[in-house]
Amino acid sequence: MAVVAAAFGRDRRIFFRYRLQILRIVLDPLVWFAPLYFLGRAFGGGPFRDYTSFALLGVAVTSYIGTVMWGIGFSLKQDMDTGVLEANWLSPASPSLQLLGRVVWSLVLGTAESLLSLGLAGVVYGLQGQWQALPRALAYIGPMLVALYGFGLGFAGLVLVVRQANTITDAGQFILSTLSGQSMPVGDLPRGLAALAMALPTTYGLDALRTLVLGGAPLLPLPVEQRLLAIMAAALAAAGAAVFWAVERHVRRAGTLALH
Amino acid sequence: MAPVEVSDLSKRFGTRVAVDHISFSAEAGEVFGLLGPNGAGKSTTVRMLCGLLLPTSGVARIAGHDVARHPVAARRRLGAVLGGERSLYWKLTGREYLLYFAALYGLRGADARRRAGDLLARFRLDDRADELVERYSTGMKQRLALARSMLADPAVLLLDEPTAGLDPVSARLLRDEVRAVAAEGRTVLLTTHYMEEADELCQRVAFVTGGRIVALDAPGALKRRLGGGAVCRVELAGWRPDLSLPGEAVAIGEGRWELRVPVSDPAAELPALVAQAAQAGAAVLRCESVEPTLEDVFVAVAGQALRA
């Protein structure tokens, strides 16, 4: 627990030492939401009576994908580049626990960003919906986050192997966000892509949140989505940890820990 | 049981052999040097001793613990400085950096704060302890890395090129620290390609080239192996391998070579050597006889090993 807390504290301190990042958290959502807001105003109607709220929830939830991929995977690559990864792995503390500290900080930061984004967007652009249903949505968002961070552990392992991570991180974030239904209903995707979308935890987490807050019919009955999310959370957390452990052995065998 | 024991250790990367069945041990209180040119296998050996790299075969033990099989137990007794200032978080203060690593080494609360404070004072960083590391000089960063390696009160300290990039004064201060650390009964294993540094610090040195140890002894004993006399250094232009001159020729500049020949009677042998070089067709630019250095020994030993 002390190792997790230490890694959490390290990342928190370093984050706040770059003061412009704090400003970015406030400005980013307003900038990102602006096109969606105007798109909603221009083309809203029919099934998209409140497209703005639909899309804003999409951006708030799928922002965790970016947080996971950049905040865990890519930052591990930065540690590798700067040379601190070796110093960390020289200690007796498990690399998985060190990464868990980073995961927890990333989760706190991601949640703060999402809530702040929704709050700011609500004030600036106006949001409609049953916001009192948000606590109920935690039953879906919780397992979705466990599944997503499990994926993040595996992705971090992949980054340690491929070492040039910018492209896959950027492309992966875009593809996963789009397939999760960030700004369009998953049902409107072509059949092949829709099948892929239905294998993603973020699709169900976002769908459940929208159903509870904005109303409308879910992709699958909500109890089914909840069970699927629980299964995905267990499977991806276990798979992610296993992949990271295997990669840790691999880089110690290949001697690539300090290479970039 | 020696604090550092390496037995028949090898590492292959594909078909390339980086470390080739090396064995040595280092005692408590000893500064042991691994010397050799870049790519000789020194850093690979150190990384295997740290558990950052798994050996292809053989065993490395730290304080009796097999590093590959019991890495956590081994790392609890080990401190290491690899990569110097690259191992630091520049956006933390020196104190925060040490407290973070103290947690990784299992130190908590007041114990961690006390240990970090002691080390900051010991390495003369206490007056800047609450400044960001990015504002430290290279020498201060290297001392902070050394302080971090001492957090767990290790029995063994591994230092990979600790003075690389330091100015002469900072390098001297760091060497003093290394001596002090060894005087406390810790084993220091040092890699360097600065032969004078090894001569000054190490009780024993191992010359590594091509992944193999080609000589291992005390610096004085290694020098005596050259015949106990002197080394004639003859600077030549126009040297070629087929001139069949004795000793080892080292390139020292554009078209210039230095022939290094161990001799027992320099007064008699230096003029003969100069005459022999001139007769072979090389132009003699300068000549002298000097006390042998570790570098002379290394050049002689590595040359023999390469020919073998």
Coordinates of C-alpha atoms in Angstrom, one line a residue:
Chain A
M1 CA 0.0 0.0 0.0
A2 CA 2.9 2.4 0.8
V3 CA 4.4 1.8 -2.6
V4 CA 1.1 2.6 -4.3
A5 CA 0.7 5.7 -2.2
A6 CA 4.3 6.8 -3.0
A7 CA 3.9 6.4 -6.7
F8 CA 0.5 8.2 -6.5
G9 CA 2.2 11.1 -4.6
R10 CA 5.1 11.3 -7.0
D11 CA 2.8 11.6 -10.0
R12 CA 0.5 14.1 -8.2
R13 CA 3.5 16.3 -7.3
I14 CA 5.0 16.2 -10.8
F15 CA 1.6 17.0 -12.3
F16 CA 1.1 20.1 -10.3
R17 CA 4.7 21.3 -11.0
Y18 CA 3.6 21.9 -14.6
R19 CA 1.1 24.6 -13.8
L20 CA -0.2 25.1 -17.3
Q21 CA -1.6 21.6 -17.1
I22 CA -4.1 22.8 -14.6
L23 CA -5.3 25.5 -17.0
R24 CA -5.5 22.9 -19.7
I25 CA -7.9 20.8 -17.7
V26 CA -10.3 23.8 -17.6
L27 CA -9.8 24.9 -21.2
D28 CA -9.7 21.6 -22.9
P29 CA -13.3 20.6 -22.3
L30 CA -14.6 23.9 -23.4
V31 CA -12.6 23.7 -26.6
W32 CA -13.5 20.1 -27.3
F33 CA -17.2 20.6 -26.5
A34 CA -17.6 23.7 -28.6
P35 CA -17.9 21.9 -32.1
L36 CA -20.3 19.3 -30.5
Y37 CA -22.5 22.1 -29.1
F38 CA -22.8 23.9 -32.4
L39 CA -23.2 20.6 -34.3
G40 CA -26.1 19.8 -31.9
R41 CA -27.7 23.2 -32.4
A42 CA -27.4 23.0 -36.2
F43 CA -28.5 19.4 -36.7
G44 CA -30.4 18.5 -33.5
G45 CA -33.8 17.0 -33.9
G46 CA -35.5 13.6 -34.3
P47 CA -33.6 11.1 -32.2
F48 CA -31.1 13.8 -31.3
R49 CA -33.4 16.2 -29.6
D50 CA -30.5 16.9 -27.2
Y51 CA -27.4 15.9 -29.2
T52 CA -25.3 18.3 -27.1
S53 CA -25.9 16.3 -23.9
F54 CA -25.6 13.0 -25.8
A55 CA -22.2 14.0 -27.1
L56 CA -20.9 15.7 -24.0
L57 CA -21.5 12.5 -22.0
G58 CA -19.7 10.6 -24.7
V59 CA -16.7 12.8 -24.5
A60 CA -16.7 12.8 -20.6
V61 CA -16.7 8.9 -20.5
T62 CA -14.3 8.3 -23.4
S63 CA -11.9 10.8 -22.0
Y64 CA -10.9 7.9 -19.6
I65 CA -9.6 6.1 -22.7
G66 CA -7.1 8.9 -23.3
T67 CA -6.3 9.1 -19.6
V68 CA -5.5 5.4 -19.5
M69 CA -3.5 5.2 -22.7
W70 CA -1.6 8.5 -22.3
G71 CA -1.5 8.5 -18.5
I72 CA -0.4 5.0 -17.9
G73 CA 1.1 3.5 -21.1
F74 CA 2.7 6.6 -22.5
S75 CA 4.0 7.9 -19.2
L76 CA 5.8 4.6 -18.7
K77 CA 7.5 5.2 -22.0
Q78 CA 8.5 8.6 -20.8
D79 CA 10.0 7.0 -17.6
M80 CA 11.9 4.7 -19.9
D81 CA 13.2 7.6 -22.1
T82 CA 14.3 9.8 -19.2
G83 CA 16.0 6.8 -17.4
V84 CA 14.0 6.7 -14.2
L85 CA 12.4 3.4 -15.0
E86 CA 15.6 1.5 -14.2
A87 CA 16.0 3.3 -10.9
N88 CA 12.4 2.4 -9.9
W89 CA 12.8 -1.3 -11.0
L90 CA 16.1 -1.5 -9.0
S91 CA 14.1 -1.2 -5.8
P92 CA 12.6 -4.2 -4.1
A93 CA 9.1 -2.8 -4.7
S94 CA 7.1 -4.7 -7.4
P95 CA 6.8 -2.9 -10.7
S96 CA 3.1 -3.8 -10.8
L97 CA 2.5 -2.0 -7.5
Q98 CA 4.5 1.0 -8.7
L99 CA 2.3 1.1 -11.8
L100 CA -0.8 0.7 -9.7
G101 CA 0.0 3.9 -7.9
R102 CA 0.1 5.6 -11.3
V103 CA -3.2 4.0 -12.2
V104 CA -4.9 5.4 -9.1
W105 CA -3.5 8.9 -9.7
S106 CA -4.7 8.6 -13.3
L107 CA -8.1 7.5 -12.2
V108 CA -8.4 10.4 -9.7
L109 CA -7.2 12.9 -12.4
G110 CA -9.5 11.4 -15.1
T111 CA -12.5 11.6 -12.8
A112 CA -11.7 15.2 -11.8
E113 CA -11.3 16.1 -15.4
S114 CA -14.6 14.4 -16.5
L115 CA -16.7 16.0 -13.7
L116 CA -15.1 19.4 -14.2
S117 CA -15.8 19.0 -18.0
L118 CA -19.4 18.2 -17.4
G119 CA -19.8 21.0 -14.9
L120 CA -18.2 23.6 -17.1
A121 CA -20.1 22.4 -20.1
G122 CA -23.3 22.5 -18.2
V123 CA -22.7 26.1 -17.2
V124 CA -21.4 27.3 -20.6
Y125 CA -23.5 25.2 -23.0
G126 CA -26.4 24.0 -20.9
L127 CA -27.1 20.3 -20.4
Q128 CA -30.4 18.6 -20.0
G129 CA -31.1 15.2 -18.3
Q130 CA -31.8 13.4 -15.1
W131 CA -28.5 14.2 -13.4
Q132 CA -29.7 12.9 -10.1
A133 CA -29.3 9.4 -11.7
L134 CA -25.5 9.8 -11.8
P135 CA -24.9 7.9 -8.6
R136 CA -26.8 4.9 -10.0
A137 CA -24.6 5.1 -13.1
L138 CA -21.6 4.3 -10.9
A139 CA -22.7 0.7 -10.9
Y140 CA -21.9 0.6 -14.6
I141 CA -19.1 3.2 -14.7
G142 CA -17.2 1.4 -11.9
P143 CA -16.7 -2.0 -13.6
M144 CA -16.1 -0.1 -16.9
L145 CA -13.2 1.7 -15.3
V146 CA -11.8 -1.5 -13.8
A147 CA -11.9 -3.1 -17.2
L148 CA -10.4 -0.1 -18.9
Y149 CA -7.5 0.2 -16.4
G150 CA -6.9 -3.6 -16.8
F151 CA -6.6 -2.9 -20.5
G152 CA -4.3 0.0 -19.6
L153 CA -1.9 -2.4 -17.7
G154 CA -1.7 -4.6 -20.8
F155 CA -1.2 -1.5 -23.0
A156 CA 1.6 -0.3 -20.7
G157 CA 3.3 -3.7 -21.3
L158 CA 2.9 -3.3 -25.0
V159 CA 4.5 0.2 -24.9
L160 CA 7.5 -1.3 -23.1
V161 CA 7.9 -3.8 -25.9
V162 CA 7.3 -1.5 -29.0
R163 CA 9.0 1.6 -27.4
Q164 CA 7.7 3.9 -30.1
A165 CA 4.2 4.5 -28.7
N166 CA 3.0 7.8 -30.0
T167 CA 1.2 6.5 -33.1
I168 CA -0.5 3.5 -31.5
T169 CA -1.5 5.6 -28.5
D170 CA -3.0 8.3 -30.7
A171 CA -4.7 6.0 -33.2
G172 CA -5.9 3.6 -30.4
Q173 CA -7.5 6.4 -28.5
F174 CA -9.4 7.6 -31.5
I175 CA -10.5 4.2 -32.6
L176 CA -11.7 3.1 -29.2
S177 CA -13.5 6.4 -28.5
T178 CA -15.3 6.3 -31.9
L179 CA -16.3 2.6 -31.5
S180 CA -17.6 3.3 -28.0
G181 CA -20.1 5.7 -29.4
Q182 CA -18.5 8.8 -28.2
S183 CA -20.4 11.1 -30.6
M184 CA -22.8 8.8 -32.5
P185 CA -25.1 5.8 -31.5
V186 CA -23.3 2.5 -31.8
G187 CA -26.3 1.1 -33.6
D188 CA -25.5 3.3 -36.6
L189 CA -22.1 1.8 -37.1
P190 CA -21.6 -0.7 -40.0
R191 CA -22.3 -4.3 -38.8
G192 CA -18.6 -5.3 -38.6
L193 CA -17.6 -2.2 -36.6
A194 CA -20.8 -2.5 -34.4
A195 CA -19.7 -6.1 -33.5
L196 CA -16.3 -4.7 -32.4
A197 CA -18.0 -1.9 -30.5
M198 CA -20.1 -4.5 -28.6
A199 CA -16.9 -6.1 -27.3
L200 CA -15.8 -2.8 -25.6
P201 CA -16.6 -2.1 -21.9
T202 CA -16.8 1.7 -22.7
T203 CA -19.7 1.0 -25.1
Y204 CA -21.8 -0.4 -22.3
G205 CA -20.6 2.0 -19.6
L206 CA -21.5 5.0 -21.8
D207 CA -24.7 3.4 -23.0
A208 CA -25.9 2.8 -19.5
L209 CA -25.0 6.3 -18.4
R210 CA -26.9 7.9 -21.3
T211 CA -29.9 5.7 -20.7
L212 CA -30.0 6.6 -17.0
V213 CA -29.4 10.4 -17.5
L214 CA -30.9 11.1 -20.9
G215 CA -33.5 8.4 -21.2
G216 CA -34.1 6.3 -24.3
A217 CA -33.6 2.6 -24.9
P218 CA -30.3 0.9 -24.1
L219 CA -28.4 -1.4 -26.5
L220 CA -29.1 -4.3 -24.2
P221 CA -31.2 -4.5 -21.1
L222 CA -29.3 -2.7 -18.3
P223 CA -29.0 -5.8 -16.0
V224 CA -27.4 -7.6 -18.9
E225 CA -25.0 -4.7 -19.6
Q226 CA -24.1 -4.7 -15.9
R227 CA -23.3 -8.4 -15.9
L228 CA -21.2 -8.0 -19.1
L229 CA -19.3 -5.2 -17.6
A230 CA -18.5 -7.2 -14.5
I231 CA -17.2 -10.1 -16.6
M232 CA -15.1 -7.7 -18.7
A233 CA -13.7 -6.1 -15.6
A234 CA -12.6 -9.4 -14.1
A235 CA -11.2 -10.7 -17.5
L236 CA -9.4 -7.5 -18.5
A237 CA -7.9 -6.8 -15.1
A238 CA -6.5 -10.3 -14.9
A239 CA -5.4 -10.3 -18.6
G240 CA -3.8 -6.8 -18.2
A241 CA -1.9 -7.8 -15.1
A242 CA -0.7 -11.1 -16.7
V243 CA 0.5 -9.3 -19.9
F244 CA 2.4 -6.7 -17.8
W245 CA 4.0 -9.4 -15.7
A246 CA 5.0 -11.3 -18.9
V247 CA 6.4 -8.2 -20.5
E248 CA 8.3 -7.3 -17.3
R249 CA 10.1 -10.7 -17.6
H250 CA 10.6 -10.2 -21.3
V251 CA 12.3 -6.8 -21.0
R252 CA 14.5 -8.2 -18.2
R253 CA 15.5 -11.0 -20.5
A254 CA 16.0 -8.8 -23.6
G255 CA 17.7 -6.0 -21.8
T256 CA 15.5 -3.3 -23.3
L257 CA 14.5 -1.5 -20.1
A258 CA 16.9 1.4 -20.7
L259 CA 16.6 1.5 -24.5
H260 CA 14.3 3.8 -26.4
Chain B
M1 CA 30.5 -16.0 1.7
A2 CA 31.6 -12.8 -0.3
P3 CA 28.9 -10.1 -0.7
V4 CA 29.3 -10.3 -4.4
E5 CA 29.7 -13.6 -6.1
V6 CA 29.6 -14.2 -9.8
S7 CA 29.9 -17.7 -11.2
D8 CA 30.1 -18.6 -14.8
L9 CA 27.8 -15.8 -15.8
S10 CA 26.9 -15.3 -19.5
K11 CA 24.5 -13.2 -21.5
R12 CA 23.6 -13.6 -25.1
F13 CA 21.5 -11.2 -27.2
G14 CA 20.6 -13.4 -30.2
T15 CA 23.9 -14.6 -31.6
R16 CA 25.9 -11.9 -29.9
V17 CA 27.7 -12.8 -26.7
A18 CA 27.8 -9.8 -24.4
V19 CA 29.2 -11.6 -21.4
D20 CA 31.0 -14.8 -21.7
H21 CA 31.3 -17.1 -18.7
I22 CA 32.8 -14.6 -16.2
S23 CA 33.4 -15.4 -12.5
F24 CA 34.7 -13.2 -9.7
S25 CA 33.8 -12.3 -6.2
A26 CA 34.2 -9.1 -4.2
E27 CA 34.7 -8.9 -0.4
A28 CA 33.2 -6.6 2.3
G29 CA 35.0 -3.3 2.4
E30 CA 36.5 -3.8 -1.0
V31 CA 36.3 -1.5 -4.0
F32 CA 36.3 -3.8 -7.0
G33 CA 36.7 -2.4 -10.5
L34 CA 35.4 -3.8 -13.8
L35 CA 37.4 -2.1 -16.4
G36 CA 37.3 -2.1 -20.1
P37 CA 36.4 -0.2 -23.3
N38 CA 32.8 0.6 -24.3
G39 CA 30.9 -2.5 -25.3
A40 CA 33.2 -4.8 -23.3
G41 CA 30.3 -6.2 -21.2
K42 CA 30.8 -4.2 -18.0
S43 CA 27.4 -2.6 -17.9
T44 CA 25.7 -5.8 -18.9
T45 CA 27.4 -7.6 -16.0
V46 CA 26.2 -4.8 -13.6
R47 CA 22.7 -5.0 -14.9
M48 CA 22.6 -8.7 -14.3
L49 CA 23.9 -8.2 -10.7
C50 CA 21.0 -5.7 -10.2
G51 CA 18.4 -8.1 -11.6
L52 CA 17.5 -5.7 -14.4
L53 CA 18.8 -8.2 -16.9
L54 CA 18.3 -12.0 -16.6
P55 CA 21.4 -14.0 -17.4
T56 CA 21.5 -16.6 -20.1
S57 CA 23.4 -18.9 -17.8
G58 CA 25.4 -18.8 -14.6
V59 CA 24.7 -17.3 -11.2
A60 CA 25.1 -13.8 -9.6
R61 CA 24.7 -13.6 -5.9
I62 CA 24.3 -10.4 -3.8
A63 CA 24.8 -11.0 0.0
G64 CA 24.2 -14.7 -0.6
H65 CA 20.9 -14.2 -2.6
D66 CA 20.7 -15.5 -6.2
V67 CA 19.6 -12.4 -8.0
A68 CA 17.7 -14.2 -10.7
R69 CA 15.8 -16.5 -8.4
H70 CA 15.4 -14.2 -5.4
P71 CA 15.5 -10.7 -6.8
V72 CA 13.6 -9.0 -4.1
A73 CA 15.9 -10.3 -1.3
A74 CA 18.9 -9.4 -3.4
R75 CA 17.7 -5.9 -4.1
R76 CA 17.1 -5.2 -0.4
R77 CA 20.8 -5.6 0.2
L78 CA 21.8 -3.7 -2.9
G79 CA 22.2 -0.1 -3.9
A80 CA 23.0 1.0 -7.5
V81 CA 23.7 4.1 -9.5
L82 CA 23.1 3.4 -13.2
G83 CA 22.9 6.3 -15.6
G84 CA 23.5 9.0 -13.0
E85 CA 21.4 12.1 -13.4
R86 CA 19.1 10.2 -15.8
S87 CA 17.8 8.3 -12.9
L88 CA 16.3 11.4 -11.2
Y89 CA 12.9 13.0 -11.3
W90 CA 13.7 16.5 -12.2
K91 CA 10.4 17.9 -11.1
L92 CA 10.7 16.6 -7.5
T93 CA 12.9 18.2 -4.8
G94 CA 15.9 16.3 -3.6
R95 CA 14.1 15.5 -0.4
E96 CA 10.9 14.4 -2.1
Y97 CA 13.0 12.2 -4.4
L98 CA 14.6 10.4 -1.5
L99 CA 11.4 10.1 0.4
Y100 CA 9.7 8.5 -2.7
F101 CA 12.5 5.9 -3.0
A102 CA 12.5 5.4 0.7
A103 CA 8.9 4.2 0.4
L104 CA 10.0 1.8 -2.4
Y105 CA 12.6 0.4 0.0
G106 CA 10.1 -0.1 2.8
L107 CA 11.1 2.9 5.0
R108 CA 8.1 4.7 6.5
G109 CA 7.3 8.0 8.3
A110 CA 9.8 9.3 10.7
D111 CA 12.4 6.6 9.8
A112 CA 12.2 7.6 6.2
R113 CA 12.4 11.3 6.9
R114 CA 15.4 10.8 9.2
R115 CA 17.2 8.6 6.7
A116 CA 16.6 11.0 3.9
G117 CA 17.8 13.9 6.1
D118 CA 21.0 12.1 7.1
L119 CA 21.8 11.2 3.5
L120 CA 21.1 14.7 2.3
A121 CA 23.5 16.0 4.9
R122 CA 26.1 13.4 4.3
F123 CA 26.2 14.1 0.6
R124 CA 26.2 17.9 1.2
L125 CA 22.8 18.5 -0.3
D126 CA 21.0 19.6 2.8
D127 CA 21.1 23.3 2.0
R128 CA 19.4 22.7 -1.3
A129 CA 17.2 19.7 -0.3
D130 CA 13.9 21.5 -0.9
E131 CA 14.8 22.8 -4.3
L132 CA 13.7 21.0 -7.5
V133 CA 16.3 18.6 -8.8
E134 CA 16.3 20.4 -12.2
R135 CA 18.2 23.3 -10.5
Y136 CA 21.0 21.0 -9.3
S137 CA 24.4 20.9 -10.9
T138 CA 25.5 17.6 -12.6
G139 CA 27.7 16.9 -9.5
M140 CA 24.8 17.4 -7.1
K141 CA 22.6 15.2 -9.2
Q142 CA 25.2 12.5 -9.2
R143 CA 25.5 12.8 -5.4
L144 CA 21.7 12.6 -5.0
A145 CA 21.7 9.4 -7.1
L146 CA 24.4 8.1 -4.8
A147 CA 22.3 9.1 -1.7
R148 CA 19.3 7.2 -3.2
S149 CA 21.4 4.1 -3.6
M150 CA 22.3 4.3 0.1
L151 CA 18.7 4.5 1.4
A152 CA 18.4 0.8 2.2
D153 CA 21.8 0.8 4.0
P154 CA 23.1 -1.7 1.4
A155 CA 25.8 -4.3 1.8
V156 CA 26.7 -3.9 -1.8
L157 CA 26.9 -0.8 -4.0
L158 CA 27.1 -1.0 -7.8
L159 CA 28.3 2.1 -9.5
D160 CA 28.2 2.2 -13.3
E161 CA 30.6 5.0 -14.6
P162 CA 29.9 7.2 -11.6
T163 CA 32.2 10.0 -12.6
A164 CA 31.3 10.2 -16.3
G165 CA 30.5 13.7 -17.3
L166 CA 31.7 15.3 -14.0
D167 CA 34.2 18.1 -13.7
P168 CA 37.5 17.2 -12.0
V169 CA 36.5 18.7 -8.6
S170 CA 33.1 16.9 -8.6
A171 CA 34.8 13.7 -9.7
R172 CA 37.3 13.9 -6.9
L173 CA 34.5 14.5 -4.3
L174 CA 32.6 11.5 -5.6
R175 CA 35.7 9.4 -5.4
D176 CA 36.1 10.5 -1.8
E177 CA 32.5 9.4 -1.1
V178 CA 33.2 6.0 -2.7
R179 CA 36.2 5.5 -0.5
A180 CA 34.1 6.5 2.6
V181 CA 31.3 4.1 1.6
A182 CA 33.8 1.2 1.3
A183 CA 35.4 2.1 4.6
E184 CA 32.1 1.4 6.3
G185 CA 32.5 -2.2 5.3
R186 CA 30.3 -2.1 2.2
T187 CA 31.4 -3.8 -1.1
V188 CA 31.6 -1.3 -4.0
L189 CA 31.6 -2.7 -7.5
L190 CA 32.6 0.0 -9.9
T191 CA 32.7 0.0 -13.7
T192 CA 34.8 2.6 -15.4
H193 CA 36.9 3.1 -18.4
Y194 CA 39.0 5.7 -16.5
M195 CA 42.0 3.6 -15.7
E196 CA 43.5 6.3 -13.3
E197 CA 40.3 6.3 -11.3
A198 CA 40.4 2.6 -10.9
D199 CA 44.1 2.7 -10.0
E200 CA 43.3 5.2 -7.3
L201 CA 40.1 3.6 -5.9
C202 CA 40.2 -0.2 -6.4
Q203 CA 41.8 -2.9 -4.3
R204 CA 41.3 -5.2 -7.2
V205 CA 40.3 -4.8 -10.8
A206 CA 39.1 -7.1 -13.5
F207 CA 39.9 -6.2 -17.2
V208 CA 36.9 -7.1 -19.4
T209 CA 37.1 -7.2 -23.1
G210 CA 34.8 -9.0 -25.5
G211 CA 32.7 -10.1 -22.6
R212 CA 35.5 -12.0 -20.9
I213 CA 37.7 -11.2 -17.9
V214 CA 41.2 -11.2 -19.3
A215 CA 43.0 -10.3 -16.1
L216 CA 42.0 -9.9 -12.4
D217 CA 44.3 -8.8 -9.7
A218 CA 45.4 -5.8 -7.5
P219 CA 46.5 -2.8 -9.7
G220 CA 50.0 -3.1 -8.3
A221 CA 50.3 -6.8 -9.1
L222 CA 48.9 -6.2 -12.6
K223 CA 51.6 -3.6 -13.2
R224 CA 54.3 -5.9 -11.9
R225 CA 53.2 -8.5 -14.5
L226 CA 54.6 -6.2 -17.2
G227 CA 58.1 -7.2 -16.0
G228 CA 58.5 -4.9 -13.0
G229 CA 60.4 -2.3 -15.1
A230 CA 59.0 0.4 -17.2
V231 CA 57.0 1.0 -20.4
C232 CA 58.7 2.5 -23.4
R233 CA 56.3 4.8 -25.3
V234 CA 57.4 5.5 -28.9
E235 CA 55.3 7.9 -30.9
L236 CA 55.3 6.9 -34.6
A237 CA 54.1 8.0 -37.9
G238 CA 53.6 5.4 -40.7
W239 CA 53.1 2.4 -38.4
R240 CA 51.5 -0.6 -40.0
P241 CA 50.7 -4.0 -38.5
D242 CA 53.2 -5.8 -40.9
L243 CA 56.1 -3.8 -39.5
S244 CA 56.4 -6.6 -36.8
L245 CA 57.5 -4.2 -34.0
P246 CA 57.2 -5.4 -30.4
G247 CA 54.5 -4.3 -28.0
E248 CA 51.1 -2.8 -28.7
A249 CA 50.4 0.1 -31.0
V250 CA 47.6 2.5 -30.0
A251 CA 46.2 5.1 -32.4
I252 CA 46.6 8.5 -30.8
G253 CA 45.7 10.8 -33.7
E254 CA 45.5 11.2 -37.5
G255 CA 48.3 8.9 -38.8
R256 CA 50.0 8.8 -35.4
W257 CA 50.5 5.8 -33.2
E258 CA 52.0 5.1 -29.9
L259 CA 54.0 1.9 -29.5
R260 CA 53.9 0.7 -25.9
V261 CA 56.5 -1.9 -25.0
P262 CA 57.1 -3.2 -21.4
V263 CA 60.8 -3.4 -20.7
S264 CA 63.0 -4.4 -17.8
D265 CA 66.0 -2.1 -18.7
P266 CA 64.7 1.0 -20.3
A267 CA 68.2 2.7 -20.6
A268 CA 69.3 -0.1 -22.9
E269 CA 66.1 -1.1 -24.6
L270 CA 64.6 2.3 -25.5
P271 CA 67.4 3.2 -28.0
A272 CA 67.3 -0.2 -29.5
L273 CA 63.5 0.1 -29.9
V274 CA 63.8 3.5 -31.6
A275 CA 66.4 2.1 -34.0
Q276 CA 64.2 -0.9 -34.8
A277 CA 61.2 1.3 -35.6
A278 CA 63.3 3.5 -37.8
Q279 CA 64.8 0.5 -39.6
A280 CA 61.3 -0.9 -40.2
G281 CA 60.3 2.4 -42.0
A282 CA 58.3 4.2 -39.3
A283 CA 59.1 7.8 -38.4
V284 CA 59.9 8.2 -34.7
L285 CA 58.3 11.5 -33.5
R286 CA 58.9 11.2 -29.7
C287 CA 60.0 8.6 -27.2
E288 CA 60.1 8.1 -23.4
S289 CA 60.2 5.5 -20.8
V290 CA 57.6 5.8 -17.9
E291 CA 56.3 3.8 -15.0
P292 CA 53.7 1.4 -16.2
T293 CA 50.1 2.5 -15.6
L294 CA 46.9 0.4 -15.5
E295 CA 46.2 1.5 -19.0
D296 CA 49.6 0.0 -20.2
V297 CA 48.7 -3.2 -18.5
F298 CA 45.2 -3.2 -20.1
V299 CA 46.6 -2.5 -23.5
A300 CA 49.1 -5.3 -23.1
V301 CA 46.6 -7.8 -21.7
A302 CA 43.8 -7.0 -24.1
G303 CA 46.2 -7.2 -27.0
Q304 CA 47.3 -10.7 -25.9
A305 CA 43.7 -11.8 -25.4
L306 CA 42.7 -10.5 -28.9
R307 CA 45.7 -12.4 -30.5
A308 CA 44.8 -15.5 -28.6

